[in-house]
Short mmCIF file of C-alpha atoms and ligand atoms in Angstrom, two decimals:
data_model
loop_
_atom_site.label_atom_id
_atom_site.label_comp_id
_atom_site.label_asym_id
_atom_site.label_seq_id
_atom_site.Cartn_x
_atom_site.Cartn_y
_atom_site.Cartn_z
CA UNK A 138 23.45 116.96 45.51
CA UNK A 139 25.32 120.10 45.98
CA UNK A 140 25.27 123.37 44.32
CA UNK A 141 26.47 127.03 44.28
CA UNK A 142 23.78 128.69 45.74
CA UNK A 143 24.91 132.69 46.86
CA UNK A 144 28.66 131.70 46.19
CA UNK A 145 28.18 128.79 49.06
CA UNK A 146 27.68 124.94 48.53
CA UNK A 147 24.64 123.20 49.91
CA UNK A 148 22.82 120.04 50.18
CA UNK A 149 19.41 119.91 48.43
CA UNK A 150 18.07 120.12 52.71
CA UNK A 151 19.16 123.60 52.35
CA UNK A 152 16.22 124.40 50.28
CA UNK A 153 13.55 121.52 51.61
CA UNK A 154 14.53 123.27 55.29
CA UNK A 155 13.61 126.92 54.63
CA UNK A 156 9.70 125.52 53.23
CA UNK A 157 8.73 123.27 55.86
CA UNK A 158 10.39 120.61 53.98
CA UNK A 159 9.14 121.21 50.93
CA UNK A 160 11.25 121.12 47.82
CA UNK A 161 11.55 124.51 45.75
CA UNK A 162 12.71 124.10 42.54
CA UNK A 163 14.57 127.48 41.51
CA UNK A 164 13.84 129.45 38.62
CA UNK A 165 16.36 129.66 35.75
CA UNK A 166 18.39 132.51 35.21
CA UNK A 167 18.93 132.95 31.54
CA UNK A 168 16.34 133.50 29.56
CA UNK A 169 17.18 134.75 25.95
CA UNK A 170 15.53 132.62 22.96
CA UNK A 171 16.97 132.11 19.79
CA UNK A 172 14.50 132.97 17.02
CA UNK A 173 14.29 132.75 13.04
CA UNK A 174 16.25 136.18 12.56
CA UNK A 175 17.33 137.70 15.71
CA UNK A 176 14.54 139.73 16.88
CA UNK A 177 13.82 138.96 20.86
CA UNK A 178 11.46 136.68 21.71
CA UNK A 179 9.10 136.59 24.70
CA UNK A 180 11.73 136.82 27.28
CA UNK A 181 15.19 138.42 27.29
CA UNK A 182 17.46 140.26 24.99
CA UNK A 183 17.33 139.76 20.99
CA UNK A 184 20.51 139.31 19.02
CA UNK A 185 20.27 135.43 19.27
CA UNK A 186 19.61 134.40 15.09
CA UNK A 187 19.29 130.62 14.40
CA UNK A 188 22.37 129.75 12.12
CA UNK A 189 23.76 126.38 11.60
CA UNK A 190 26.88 125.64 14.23
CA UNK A 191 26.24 128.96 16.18
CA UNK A 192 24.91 126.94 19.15
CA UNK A 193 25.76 124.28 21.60
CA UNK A 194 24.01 122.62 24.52
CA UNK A 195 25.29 120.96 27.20
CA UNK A 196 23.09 118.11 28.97
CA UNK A 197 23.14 115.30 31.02
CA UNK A 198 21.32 112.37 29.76
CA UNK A 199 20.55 111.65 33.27
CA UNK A 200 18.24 114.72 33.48
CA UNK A 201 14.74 114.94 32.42
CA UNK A 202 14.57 118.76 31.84
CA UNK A 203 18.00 118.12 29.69
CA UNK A 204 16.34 115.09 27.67
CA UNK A 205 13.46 117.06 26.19
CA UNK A 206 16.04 119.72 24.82
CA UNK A 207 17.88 116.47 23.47
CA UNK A 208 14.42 114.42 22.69
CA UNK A 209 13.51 118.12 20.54
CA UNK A 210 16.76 118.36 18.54
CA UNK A 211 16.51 115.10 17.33
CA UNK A 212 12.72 115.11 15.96
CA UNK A 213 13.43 119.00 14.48
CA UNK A 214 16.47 117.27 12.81
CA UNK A 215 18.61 119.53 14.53
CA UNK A 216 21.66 117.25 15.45
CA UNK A 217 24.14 118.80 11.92
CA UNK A 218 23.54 122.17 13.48
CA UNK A 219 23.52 122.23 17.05
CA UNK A 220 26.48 120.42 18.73
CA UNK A 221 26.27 118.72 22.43
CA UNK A 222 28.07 117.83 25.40
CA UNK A 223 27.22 115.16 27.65
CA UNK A 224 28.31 115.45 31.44
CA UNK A 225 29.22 113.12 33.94
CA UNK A 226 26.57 111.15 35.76
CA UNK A 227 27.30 111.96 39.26
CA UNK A 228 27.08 115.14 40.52
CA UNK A 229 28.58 115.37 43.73
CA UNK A 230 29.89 118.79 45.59
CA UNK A 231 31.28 120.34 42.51
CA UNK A 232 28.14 120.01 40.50
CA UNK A 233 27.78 118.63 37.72
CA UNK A 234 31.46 117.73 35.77
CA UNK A 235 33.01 117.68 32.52
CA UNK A 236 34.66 114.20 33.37
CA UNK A 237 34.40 111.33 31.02
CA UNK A 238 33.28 108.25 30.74
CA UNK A 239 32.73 104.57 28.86
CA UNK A 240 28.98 104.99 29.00
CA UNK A 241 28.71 108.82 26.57
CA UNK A 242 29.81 111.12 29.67
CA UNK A 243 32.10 113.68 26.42
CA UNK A 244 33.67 116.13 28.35
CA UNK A 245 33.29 119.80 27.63
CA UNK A 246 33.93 119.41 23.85
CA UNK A 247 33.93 123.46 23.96
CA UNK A 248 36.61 124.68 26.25
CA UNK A 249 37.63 121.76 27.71
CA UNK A 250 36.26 123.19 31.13
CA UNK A 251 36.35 121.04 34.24
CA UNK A 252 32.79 121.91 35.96
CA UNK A 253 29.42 122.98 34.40
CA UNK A 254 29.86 126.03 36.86
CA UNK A 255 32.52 127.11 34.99
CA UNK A 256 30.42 127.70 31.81
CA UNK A 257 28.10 129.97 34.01
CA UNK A 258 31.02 131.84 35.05
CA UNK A 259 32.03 132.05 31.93
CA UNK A 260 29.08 133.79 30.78
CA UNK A 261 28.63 136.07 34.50
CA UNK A 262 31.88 135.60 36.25
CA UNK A 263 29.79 136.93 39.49
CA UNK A 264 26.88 134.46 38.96
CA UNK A 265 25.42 133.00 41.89
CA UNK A 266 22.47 130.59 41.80
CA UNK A 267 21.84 126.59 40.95
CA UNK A 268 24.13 125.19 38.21
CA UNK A 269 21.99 123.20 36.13
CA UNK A 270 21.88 121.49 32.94
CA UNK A 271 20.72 122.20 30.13
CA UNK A 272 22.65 125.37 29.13
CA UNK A 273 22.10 126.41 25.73
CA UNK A 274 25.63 127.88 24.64
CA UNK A 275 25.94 130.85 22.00
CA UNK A 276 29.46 130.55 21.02
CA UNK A 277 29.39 133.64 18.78
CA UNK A 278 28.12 135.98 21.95
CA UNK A 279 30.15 133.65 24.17
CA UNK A 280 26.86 133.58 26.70
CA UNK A 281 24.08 131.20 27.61
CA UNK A 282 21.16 131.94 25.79
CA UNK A 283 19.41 129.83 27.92
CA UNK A 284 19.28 127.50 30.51
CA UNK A 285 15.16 127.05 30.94
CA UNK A 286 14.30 123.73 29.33
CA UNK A 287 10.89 124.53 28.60
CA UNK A 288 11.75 127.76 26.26
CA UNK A 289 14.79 125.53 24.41
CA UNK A 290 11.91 123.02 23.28
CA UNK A 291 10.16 126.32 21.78
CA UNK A 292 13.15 127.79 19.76
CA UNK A 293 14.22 124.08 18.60
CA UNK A 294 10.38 123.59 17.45
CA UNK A 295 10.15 126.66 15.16
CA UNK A 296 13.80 129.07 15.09
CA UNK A 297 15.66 126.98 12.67
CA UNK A 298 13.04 125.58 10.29
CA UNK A 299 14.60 127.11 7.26
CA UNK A 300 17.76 125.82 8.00
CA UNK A 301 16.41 122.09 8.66
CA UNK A 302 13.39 122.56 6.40
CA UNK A 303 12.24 120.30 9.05
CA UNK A 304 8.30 122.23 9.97
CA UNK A 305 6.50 119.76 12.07
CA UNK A 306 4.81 122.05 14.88
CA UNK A 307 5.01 120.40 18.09
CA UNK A 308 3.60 123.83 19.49
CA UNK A 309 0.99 124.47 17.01
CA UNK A 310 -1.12 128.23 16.87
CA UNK A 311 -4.30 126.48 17.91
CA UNK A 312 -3.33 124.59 21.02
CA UNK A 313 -1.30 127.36 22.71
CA UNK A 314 -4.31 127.80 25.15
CA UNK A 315 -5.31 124.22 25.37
CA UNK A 316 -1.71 123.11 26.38
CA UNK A 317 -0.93 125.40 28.93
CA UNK A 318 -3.03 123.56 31.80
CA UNK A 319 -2.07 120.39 30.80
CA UNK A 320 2.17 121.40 30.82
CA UNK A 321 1.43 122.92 34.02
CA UNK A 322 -0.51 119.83 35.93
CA UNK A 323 2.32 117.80 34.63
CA UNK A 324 4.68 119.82 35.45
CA UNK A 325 3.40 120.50 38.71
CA UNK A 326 2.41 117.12 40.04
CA UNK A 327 4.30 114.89 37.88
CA UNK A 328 7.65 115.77 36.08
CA UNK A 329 8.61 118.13 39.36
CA UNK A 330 5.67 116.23 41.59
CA UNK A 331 9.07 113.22 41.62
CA UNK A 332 11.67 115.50 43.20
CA UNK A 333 9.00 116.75 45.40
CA UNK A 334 8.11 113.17 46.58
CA UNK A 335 11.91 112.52 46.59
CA UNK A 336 13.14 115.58 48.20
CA UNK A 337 10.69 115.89 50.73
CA UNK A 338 12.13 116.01 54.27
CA UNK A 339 8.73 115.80 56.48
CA UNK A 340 5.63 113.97 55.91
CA UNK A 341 3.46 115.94 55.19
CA UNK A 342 5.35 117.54 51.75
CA UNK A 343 5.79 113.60 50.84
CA UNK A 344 1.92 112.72 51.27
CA UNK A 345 1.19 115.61 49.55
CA UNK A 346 3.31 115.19 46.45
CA UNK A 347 3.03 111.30 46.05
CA UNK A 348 -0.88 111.49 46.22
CA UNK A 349 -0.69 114.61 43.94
CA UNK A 350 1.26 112.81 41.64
CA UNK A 351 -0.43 109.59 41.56
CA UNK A 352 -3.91 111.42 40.91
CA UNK A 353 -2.19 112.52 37.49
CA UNK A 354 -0.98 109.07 36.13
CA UNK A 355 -4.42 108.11 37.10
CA UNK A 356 -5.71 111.23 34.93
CA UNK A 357 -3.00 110.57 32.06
CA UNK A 358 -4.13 106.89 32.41
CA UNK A 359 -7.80 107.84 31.44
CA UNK A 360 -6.50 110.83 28.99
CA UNK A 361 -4.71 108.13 26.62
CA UNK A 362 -7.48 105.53 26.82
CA UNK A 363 -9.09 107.74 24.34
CA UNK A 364 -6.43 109.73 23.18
CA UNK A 365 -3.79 108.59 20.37
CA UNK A 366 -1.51 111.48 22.41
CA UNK A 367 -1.76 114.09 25.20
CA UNK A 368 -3.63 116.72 22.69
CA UNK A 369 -5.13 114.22 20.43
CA UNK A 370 -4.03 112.98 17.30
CA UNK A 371 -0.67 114.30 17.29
CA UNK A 372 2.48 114.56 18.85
CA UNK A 373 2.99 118.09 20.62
CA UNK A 374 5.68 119.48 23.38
CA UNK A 375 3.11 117.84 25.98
CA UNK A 376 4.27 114.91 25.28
CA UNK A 377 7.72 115.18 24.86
CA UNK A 378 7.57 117.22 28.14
CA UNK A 379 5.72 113.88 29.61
CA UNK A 380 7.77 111.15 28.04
CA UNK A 381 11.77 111.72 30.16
CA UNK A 382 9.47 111.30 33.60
CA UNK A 383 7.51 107.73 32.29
CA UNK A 384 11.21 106.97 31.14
CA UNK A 385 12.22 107.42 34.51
CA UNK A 386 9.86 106.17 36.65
CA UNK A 387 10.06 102.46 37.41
CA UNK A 388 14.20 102.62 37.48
CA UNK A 389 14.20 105.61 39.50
CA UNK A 390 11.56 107.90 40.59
CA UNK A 391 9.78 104.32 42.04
CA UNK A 392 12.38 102.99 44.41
CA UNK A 393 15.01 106.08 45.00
CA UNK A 394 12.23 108.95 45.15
CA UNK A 395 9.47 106.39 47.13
CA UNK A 396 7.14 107.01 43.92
CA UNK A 397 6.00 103.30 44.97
CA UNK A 398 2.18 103.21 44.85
CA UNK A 399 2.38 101.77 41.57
CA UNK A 400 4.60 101.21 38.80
CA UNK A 401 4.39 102.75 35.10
CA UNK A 402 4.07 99.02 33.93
CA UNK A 403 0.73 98.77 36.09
CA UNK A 404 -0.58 101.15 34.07
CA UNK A 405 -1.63 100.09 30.87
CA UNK A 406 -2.22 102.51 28.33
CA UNK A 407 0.42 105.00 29.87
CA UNK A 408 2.96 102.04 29.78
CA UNK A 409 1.45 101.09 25.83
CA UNK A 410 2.54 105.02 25.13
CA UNK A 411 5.71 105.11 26.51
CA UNK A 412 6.92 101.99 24.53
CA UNK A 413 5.46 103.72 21.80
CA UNK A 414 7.68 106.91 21.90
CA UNK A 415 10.41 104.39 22.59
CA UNK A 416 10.12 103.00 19.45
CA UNK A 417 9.70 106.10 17.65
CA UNK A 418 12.56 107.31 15.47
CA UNK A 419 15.22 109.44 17.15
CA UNK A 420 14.04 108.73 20.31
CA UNK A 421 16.16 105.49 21.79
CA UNK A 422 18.93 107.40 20.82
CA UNK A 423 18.23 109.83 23.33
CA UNK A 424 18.48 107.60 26.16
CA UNK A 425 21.50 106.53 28.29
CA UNK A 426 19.94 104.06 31.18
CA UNK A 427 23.73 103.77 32.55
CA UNK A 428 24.08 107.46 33.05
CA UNK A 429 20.03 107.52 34.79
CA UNK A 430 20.79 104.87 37.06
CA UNK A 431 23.93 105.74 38.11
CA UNK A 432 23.28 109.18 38.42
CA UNK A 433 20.23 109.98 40.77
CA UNK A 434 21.38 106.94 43.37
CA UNK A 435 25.05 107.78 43.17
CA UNK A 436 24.55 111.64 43.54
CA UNK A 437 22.00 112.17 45.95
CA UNK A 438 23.62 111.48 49.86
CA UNK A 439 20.52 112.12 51.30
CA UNK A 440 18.87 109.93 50.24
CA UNK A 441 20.95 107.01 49.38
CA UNK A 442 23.99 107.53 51.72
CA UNK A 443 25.83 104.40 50.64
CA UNK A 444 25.60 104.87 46.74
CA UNK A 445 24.51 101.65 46.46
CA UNK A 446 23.40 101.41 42.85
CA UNK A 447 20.39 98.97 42.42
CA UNK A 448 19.56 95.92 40.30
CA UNK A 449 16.81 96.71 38.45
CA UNK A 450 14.30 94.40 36.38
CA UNK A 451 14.71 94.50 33.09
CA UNK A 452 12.62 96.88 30.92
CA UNK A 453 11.09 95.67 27.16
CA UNK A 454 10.87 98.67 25.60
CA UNK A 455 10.92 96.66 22.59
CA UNK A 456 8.14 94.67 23.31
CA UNK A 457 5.02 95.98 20.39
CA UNK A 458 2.86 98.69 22.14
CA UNK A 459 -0.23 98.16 19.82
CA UNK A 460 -0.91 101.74 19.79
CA UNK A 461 -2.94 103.25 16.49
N1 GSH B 14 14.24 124.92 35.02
C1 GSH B 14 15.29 124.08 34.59
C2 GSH B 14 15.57 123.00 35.61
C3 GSH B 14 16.77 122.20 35.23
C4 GSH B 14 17.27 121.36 36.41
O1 GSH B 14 16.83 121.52 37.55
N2 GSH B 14 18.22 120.46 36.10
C5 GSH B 14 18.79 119.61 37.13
C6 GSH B 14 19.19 118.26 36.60
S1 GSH B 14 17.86 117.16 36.44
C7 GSH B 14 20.05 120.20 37.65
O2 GSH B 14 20.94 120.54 36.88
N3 GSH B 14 20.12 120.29 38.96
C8 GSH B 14 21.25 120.74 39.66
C9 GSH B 14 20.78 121.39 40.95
O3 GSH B 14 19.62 121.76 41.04
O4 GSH B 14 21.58 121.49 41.85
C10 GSH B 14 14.91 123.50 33.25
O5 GSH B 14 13.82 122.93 33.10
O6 GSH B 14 15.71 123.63 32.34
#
């Protein structure tokens, strides 16, 4: 995995080396939200409205942090208003590329760029930093508003609901507080808790992580056994924060990232849930197994120096989950 980090290309060991090989994930850079009529929201400058076709985001289906942007979109009913481009699976020492594939890889359907670095130079022709996906594009500022995965869900859940009429609150008023711990154990142990397993070059950082992260799918395991969802009785940005991981995890994060004291399958109500959001409407559509395969064991050297790509078991998602 390589990426621009102060105008020079490095390995992911760059990072693992300088923390006692511990992985660091880097925080993002842009942080402007788009809200119902321009005014600024908690972070960054205003001047971002919601209007229909103003906005584009580019992901990789590979990505988890990309998939909730794309997993948000669709249940806000955002796909007539806010376009997409898909990149390439592997992302090898240019980053991540605007080549194209059979499997949904579209190219930069924007400007026709070659590299996802060039959109970020695009918008700061001296940026330095990670290049990462998503990017939330204005094209009427011609700037990122964002490329922080956590604050697109926000704007998706609420900035355009008079365009969409679509007002399901996935972030509702009375579980701000309540949320917050939850989105940060799982963020923490589980949805970064995988690189941190995967990434780690000593020991020590990968005993930590993997029985960090194991203690929270135990902990989600118990959560759901009396829980229809993470906050109860209805869907919220917890869960669609959870659900890219558990997509994730016996294809990838089990064998490539050593996440192998158990599988999501072994776990019964966490494995019932998953299938669940599977089967929920706009969600399949959402996922590209091709592009996660190929991309995590093509892309990372370090770990999989041969690019071998695996033959994994075969996953019924289909299969009824039984669930409420
Ligand atoms: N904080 C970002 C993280 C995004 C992120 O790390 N994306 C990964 C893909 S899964 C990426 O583009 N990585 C490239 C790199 O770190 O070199 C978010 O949640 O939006």
């Amino acid at each position: 995995m390589g990426q621009l980090i102060d105008g020079e290309w490095h390995d992911v060991w760059y990072e693992t080396k300088k923390t006692g090989g511990s992985f660091q994930r880097a925080e993002a850079k842009f942080r402007n939200w788009i809200t119902a009529d321009g005014s600024a929201g908690p972070s960054g400058h205003g001047g971002f409205a919601a209007q229909s076709g103003r906005y584009h985001l580019y992901i990789s289906y590979a990505c988890p942090w990309a998939h909730r942007t794309l997993i948000m979109r669709n249940l806000k009913e955002l796909e007539d208003h806010i376009s997409i481009s898909v990149v390439h699976p592997d992302m090898l020492k240019d980053g991540w590329t605007f080549e194209t594939d059979e499997h949904g890889a579209t190219g930069d359907s924007l400007f026709g760029l070659p590299f996802a670095r060039d959109i970020y130079l695009r918008a700061e022709p001296t940026m330095s930093g990670r290049v990462t996906v998503p990017i939330l594009w204005d094209k009427q500022e011609n700037t990122i508003v964002s490329n922080e995965s956590s604050e697109i869900i926000r704007m998706f859940n609420s900035a355009f609901n008079e365009i969409t009429g679509n007002s399901v609150d996935y972030w509702p008023e009375e579980l701000h507080e309540a949320i917050e711990p939850i989105n940060q154990r799982i963020y923490d142990t589980f949805n970064n808790g995988v690189y941190r397993s995967g990434f780690a070059t000593s020991q020590t950082a990968y005993d930590t992580a993997v029985t960090a992260l194991f203690e929270t799918m135990d902990w989600l395991e118990d959560r759901l056994s009396n829980n229809r969802y993470l906050m109860g009785e209805s869907v919220t940005e917890a869960d669609i924060r959870l659900v890219p991981t558990l997509f994730r995890f016996d294809l990838v994060y089990h064998l490539h990232f050593k996440c192998n004291r158990a599988r999501l399958i072994d776990y019964p109500n966490l494995w019932a849930y998953c299938r669940e959001f599977f089967q929920m409407k706009g969600i399949a559509d959402t996922l590209n197994f091709e592009h996660i395969v190929r991309h995590y064991h093509f892309s990372h050297e370090s770990i999989n120096p041969h690019r071998i790509i695996p033959i994994n078991p075969i996953i019924d998602w289909s299969q009824p989950h039984g669930r409420g």
